[in-house]
Coordinates of C-alpha atoms in Angstrom, one line a residue:
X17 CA -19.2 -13.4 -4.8
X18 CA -15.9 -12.1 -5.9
X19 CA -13.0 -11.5 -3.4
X20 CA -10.5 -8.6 -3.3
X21 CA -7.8 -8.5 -0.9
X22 CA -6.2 -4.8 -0.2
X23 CA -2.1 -5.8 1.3
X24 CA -0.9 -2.7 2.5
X25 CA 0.3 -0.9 4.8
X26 CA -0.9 2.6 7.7
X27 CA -2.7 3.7 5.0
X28 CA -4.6 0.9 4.1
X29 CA -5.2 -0.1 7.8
X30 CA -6.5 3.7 8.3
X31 CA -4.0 5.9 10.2
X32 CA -4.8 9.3 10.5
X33 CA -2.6 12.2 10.0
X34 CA 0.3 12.2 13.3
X35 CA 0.8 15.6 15.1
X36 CA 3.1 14.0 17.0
X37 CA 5.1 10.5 17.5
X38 CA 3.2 9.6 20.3
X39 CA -0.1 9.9 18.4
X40 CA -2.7 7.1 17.6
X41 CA -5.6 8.3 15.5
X42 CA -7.1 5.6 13.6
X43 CA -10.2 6.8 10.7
X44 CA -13.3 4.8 11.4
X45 CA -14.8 1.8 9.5
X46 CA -16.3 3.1 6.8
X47 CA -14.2 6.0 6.7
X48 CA -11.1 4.1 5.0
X49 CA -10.3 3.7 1.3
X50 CA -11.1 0.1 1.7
X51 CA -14.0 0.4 2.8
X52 CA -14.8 3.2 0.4
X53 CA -14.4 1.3 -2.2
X54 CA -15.9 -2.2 -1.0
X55 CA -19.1 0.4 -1.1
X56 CA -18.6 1.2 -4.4
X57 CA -18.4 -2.3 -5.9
X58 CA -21.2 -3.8 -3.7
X59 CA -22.9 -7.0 -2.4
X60 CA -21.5 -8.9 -5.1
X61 CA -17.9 -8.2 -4.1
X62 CA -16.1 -9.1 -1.0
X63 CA -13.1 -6.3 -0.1
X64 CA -10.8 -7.6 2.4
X65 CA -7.8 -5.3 4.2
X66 CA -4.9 -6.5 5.3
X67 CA -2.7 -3.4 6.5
X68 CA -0.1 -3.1 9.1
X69 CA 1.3 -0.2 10.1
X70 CA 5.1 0.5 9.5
X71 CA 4.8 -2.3 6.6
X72 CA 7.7 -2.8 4.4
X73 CA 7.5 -4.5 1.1
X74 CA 10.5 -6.8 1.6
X75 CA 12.3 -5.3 4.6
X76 CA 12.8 -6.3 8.1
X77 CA 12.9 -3.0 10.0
X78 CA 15.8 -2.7 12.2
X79 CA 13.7 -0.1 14.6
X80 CA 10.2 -1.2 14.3
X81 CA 10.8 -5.3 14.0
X82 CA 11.1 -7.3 11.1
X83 CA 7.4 -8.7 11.4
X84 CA 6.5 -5.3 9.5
X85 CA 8.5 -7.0 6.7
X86 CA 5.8 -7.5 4.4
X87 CA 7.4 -10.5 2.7
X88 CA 7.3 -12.6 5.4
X89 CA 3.7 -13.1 6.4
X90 CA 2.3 -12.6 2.6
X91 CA 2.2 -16.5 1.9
X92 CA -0.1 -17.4 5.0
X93 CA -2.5 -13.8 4.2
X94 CA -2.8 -15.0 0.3
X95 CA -4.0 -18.3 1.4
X96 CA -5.5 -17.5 4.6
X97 CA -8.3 -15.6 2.0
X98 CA -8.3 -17.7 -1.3
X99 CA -10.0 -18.0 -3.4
X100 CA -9.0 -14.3 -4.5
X101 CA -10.2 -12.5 -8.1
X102 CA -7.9 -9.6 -7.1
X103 CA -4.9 -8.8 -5.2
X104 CA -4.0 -5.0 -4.4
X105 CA -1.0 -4.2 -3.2
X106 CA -0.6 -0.2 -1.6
X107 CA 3.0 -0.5 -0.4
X108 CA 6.1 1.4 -0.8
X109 CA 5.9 4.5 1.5
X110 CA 7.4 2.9 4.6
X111 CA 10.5 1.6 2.3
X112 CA 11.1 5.4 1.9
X113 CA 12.1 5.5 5.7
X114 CA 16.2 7.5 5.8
X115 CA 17.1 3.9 7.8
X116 CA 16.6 1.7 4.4
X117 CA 18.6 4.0 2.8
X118 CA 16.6 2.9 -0.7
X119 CA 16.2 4.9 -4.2
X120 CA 13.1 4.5 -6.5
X121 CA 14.1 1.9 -8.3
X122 CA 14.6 0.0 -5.2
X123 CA 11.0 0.5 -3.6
X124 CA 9.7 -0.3 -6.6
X125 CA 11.8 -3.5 -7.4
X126 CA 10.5 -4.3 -3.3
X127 CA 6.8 -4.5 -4.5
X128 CA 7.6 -6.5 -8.0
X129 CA 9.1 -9.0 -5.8
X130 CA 5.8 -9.5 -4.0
X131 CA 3.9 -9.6 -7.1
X132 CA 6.6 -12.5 -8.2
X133 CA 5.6 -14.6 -4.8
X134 CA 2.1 -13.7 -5.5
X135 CA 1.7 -15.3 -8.9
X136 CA 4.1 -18.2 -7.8
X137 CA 1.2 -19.1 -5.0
X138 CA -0.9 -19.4 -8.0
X139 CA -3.9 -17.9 -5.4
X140 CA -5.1 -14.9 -8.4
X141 CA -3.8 -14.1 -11.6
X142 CA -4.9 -11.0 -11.4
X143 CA -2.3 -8.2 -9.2
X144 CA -3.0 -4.4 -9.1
X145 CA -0.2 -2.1 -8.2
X146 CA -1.1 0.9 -6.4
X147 CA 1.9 3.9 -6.1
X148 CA 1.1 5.7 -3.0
X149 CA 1.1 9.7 -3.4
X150 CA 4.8 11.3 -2.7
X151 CA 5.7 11.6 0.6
X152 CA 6.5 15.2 2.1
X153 CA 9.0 16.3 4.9
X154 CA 6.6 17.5 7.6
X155 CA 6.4 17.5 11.4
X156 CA 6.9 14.7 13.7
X157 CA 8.1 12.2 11.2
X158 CA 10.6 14.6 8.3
X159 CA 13.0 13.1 10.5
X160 CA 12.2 9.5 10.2
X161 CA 11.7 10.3 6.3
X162 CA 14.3 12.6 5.9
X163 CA 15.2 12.9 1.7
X164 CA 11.8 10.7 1.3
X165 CA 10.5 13.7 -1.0
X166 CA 13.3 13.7 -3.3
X167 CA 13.0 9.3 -3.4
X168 CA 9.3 9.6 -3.8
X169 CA 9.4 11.8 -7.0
X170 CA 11.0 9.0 -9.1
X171 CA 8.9 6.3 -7.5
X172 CA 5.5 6.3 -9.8
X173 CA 7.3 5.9 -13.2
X174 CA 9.4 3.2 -11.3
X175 CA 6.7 1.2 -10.0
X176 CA 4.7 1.4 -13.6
X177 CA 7.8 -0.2 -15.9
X178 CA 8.2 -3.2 -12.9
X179 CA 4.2 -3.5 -12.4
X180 CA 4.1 -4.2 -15.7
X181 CA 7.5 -6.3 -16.4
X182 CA 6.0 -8.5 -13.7
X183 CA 2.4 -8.6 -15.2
X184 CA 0.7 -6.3 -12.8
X185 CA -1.8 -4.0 -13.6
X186 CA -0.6 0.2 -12.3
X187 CA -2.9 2.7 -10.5
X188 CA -0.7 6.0 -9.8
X189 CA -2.8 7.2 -6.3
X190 CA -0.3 10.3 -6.6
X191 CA -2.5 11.4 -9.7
X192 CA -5.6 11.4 -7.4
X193 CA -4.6 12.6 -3.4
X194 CA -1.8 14.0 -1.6
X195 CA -0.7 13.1 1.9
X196 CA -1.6 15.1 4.6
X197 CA 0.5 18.2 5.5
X198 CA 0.8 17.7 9.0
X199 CA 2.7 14.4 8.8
X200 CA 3.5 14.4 5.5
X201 CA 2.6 10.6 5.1
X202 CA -0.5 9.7 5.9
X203 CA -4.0 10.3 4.4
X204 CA -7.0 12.3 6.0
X205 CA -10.5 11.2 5.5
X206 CA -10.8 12.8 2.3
X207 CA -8.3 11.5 0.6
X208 CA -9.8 8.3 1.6
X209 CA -13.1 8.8 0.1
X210 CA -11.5 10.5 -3.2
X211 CA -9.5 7.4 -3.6
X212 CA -12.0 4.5 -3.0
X213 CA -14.3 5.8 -5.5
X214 CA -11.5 6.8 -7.8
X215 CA -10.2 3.0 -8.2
X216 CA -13.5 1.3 -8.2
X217 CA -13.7 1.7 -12.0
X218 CA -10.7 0.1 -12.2
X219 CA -11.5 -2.5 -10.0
X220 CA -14.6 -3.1 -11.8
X221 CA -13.0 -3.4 -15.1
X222 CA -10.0 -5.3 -13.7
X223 CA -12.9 -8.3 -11.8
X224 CA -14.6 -8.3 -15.5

């Protein structure tokens, strides 16, 4: 059986759409992109999530902790579940956040360091890059992602050219859903279902 390990962040973990700070709606199993698309590929593939909400890709957050620093803990994940065929990694919205105060170019060269530490664990040669869809101003959180629209416009072309100047393989997520309007970040249940079966494909082609 071949093994695919998802490293992302609320969106990958299953979040649902925030009316407000205080709110904690999670999308059920099954229900997730994940899971979506460990459907897709079937019994002969194992799909394995690692998301945390509030991950960074190579930040310590000064407000939410530095454990949602997604550098730190990726070492013990990768070989916590090797052998891998596949590693995904869905980061990059939370690095949008007004308190990193990071462009495009930044966000993107976040998730090409990960890819480096990836391949230096010699755990898969094969790393897919997944741009998360632009984040909007909306509700509850345009504060918390204040000028997040203007950073995420710049991010997919970004994260293409260092995907693939670090040997990574580029899915643009943007090109198939949208966040939810009434947080502007995360995904509702159809988005979640649009993009399992949209990458599965990929995956397939990408697993041989």
């Amino acid at each position: 059986m071949k093994r695919v390990l998802i490293y992302g962040d609320s969106n990958t973990f299953g979040t649902g759409p925030m009316a407000a700070l205080k709110d904690d709606t999670t999308l059920p199993r099954g229900a997730r992109w994940g899971d979506v698309l460990g459907a897709d590929l079937g019994l002969g593939v194992e799909v394995v999530t690692e998301g945390l909400p509030g991950r960074t890709t190579v930040h310590d957050d000064p407000v939410e902790g530095a454990y949602r620093n997604g550098l730190r803990p990726l070492r013990a994940i990768l070989e916590s579940h090797k052998p891998l065929d596949l590693l995904i990694i869905c980061l990059g919205t939370n690095d949008a956040k007004n308190r990193f105060g990071l462009n495009a170019t930044d966000i993107a060269l976040g998730v090409a360091r990960l890819v480096r530490e990836a391949k230096a664990l010699d755990v898969t040669d094969k790393i897919l890059v997944i741009c998360p869809p632009a984040v909007q101003e909306r509700g509850d959180l345009a504060a918390i992602f204040e000028g997040a629209e203007a950073r995420s416009k710049a991010l997919p072309e970004a994260m293409e050219r260092f995907a693939g100047e670090n040997g990574a393989s580029y899915f643009d997520a943007g090109q198939v859903i949208s966040v939810d309007p009434i947080d502007g970040v995360h995904w509702n249940a159809s988005s979640h279902t649009k993009l399992g079966h949209a990458i599965a494909p990929v995956i397939r082609a990408l697993l041989g």
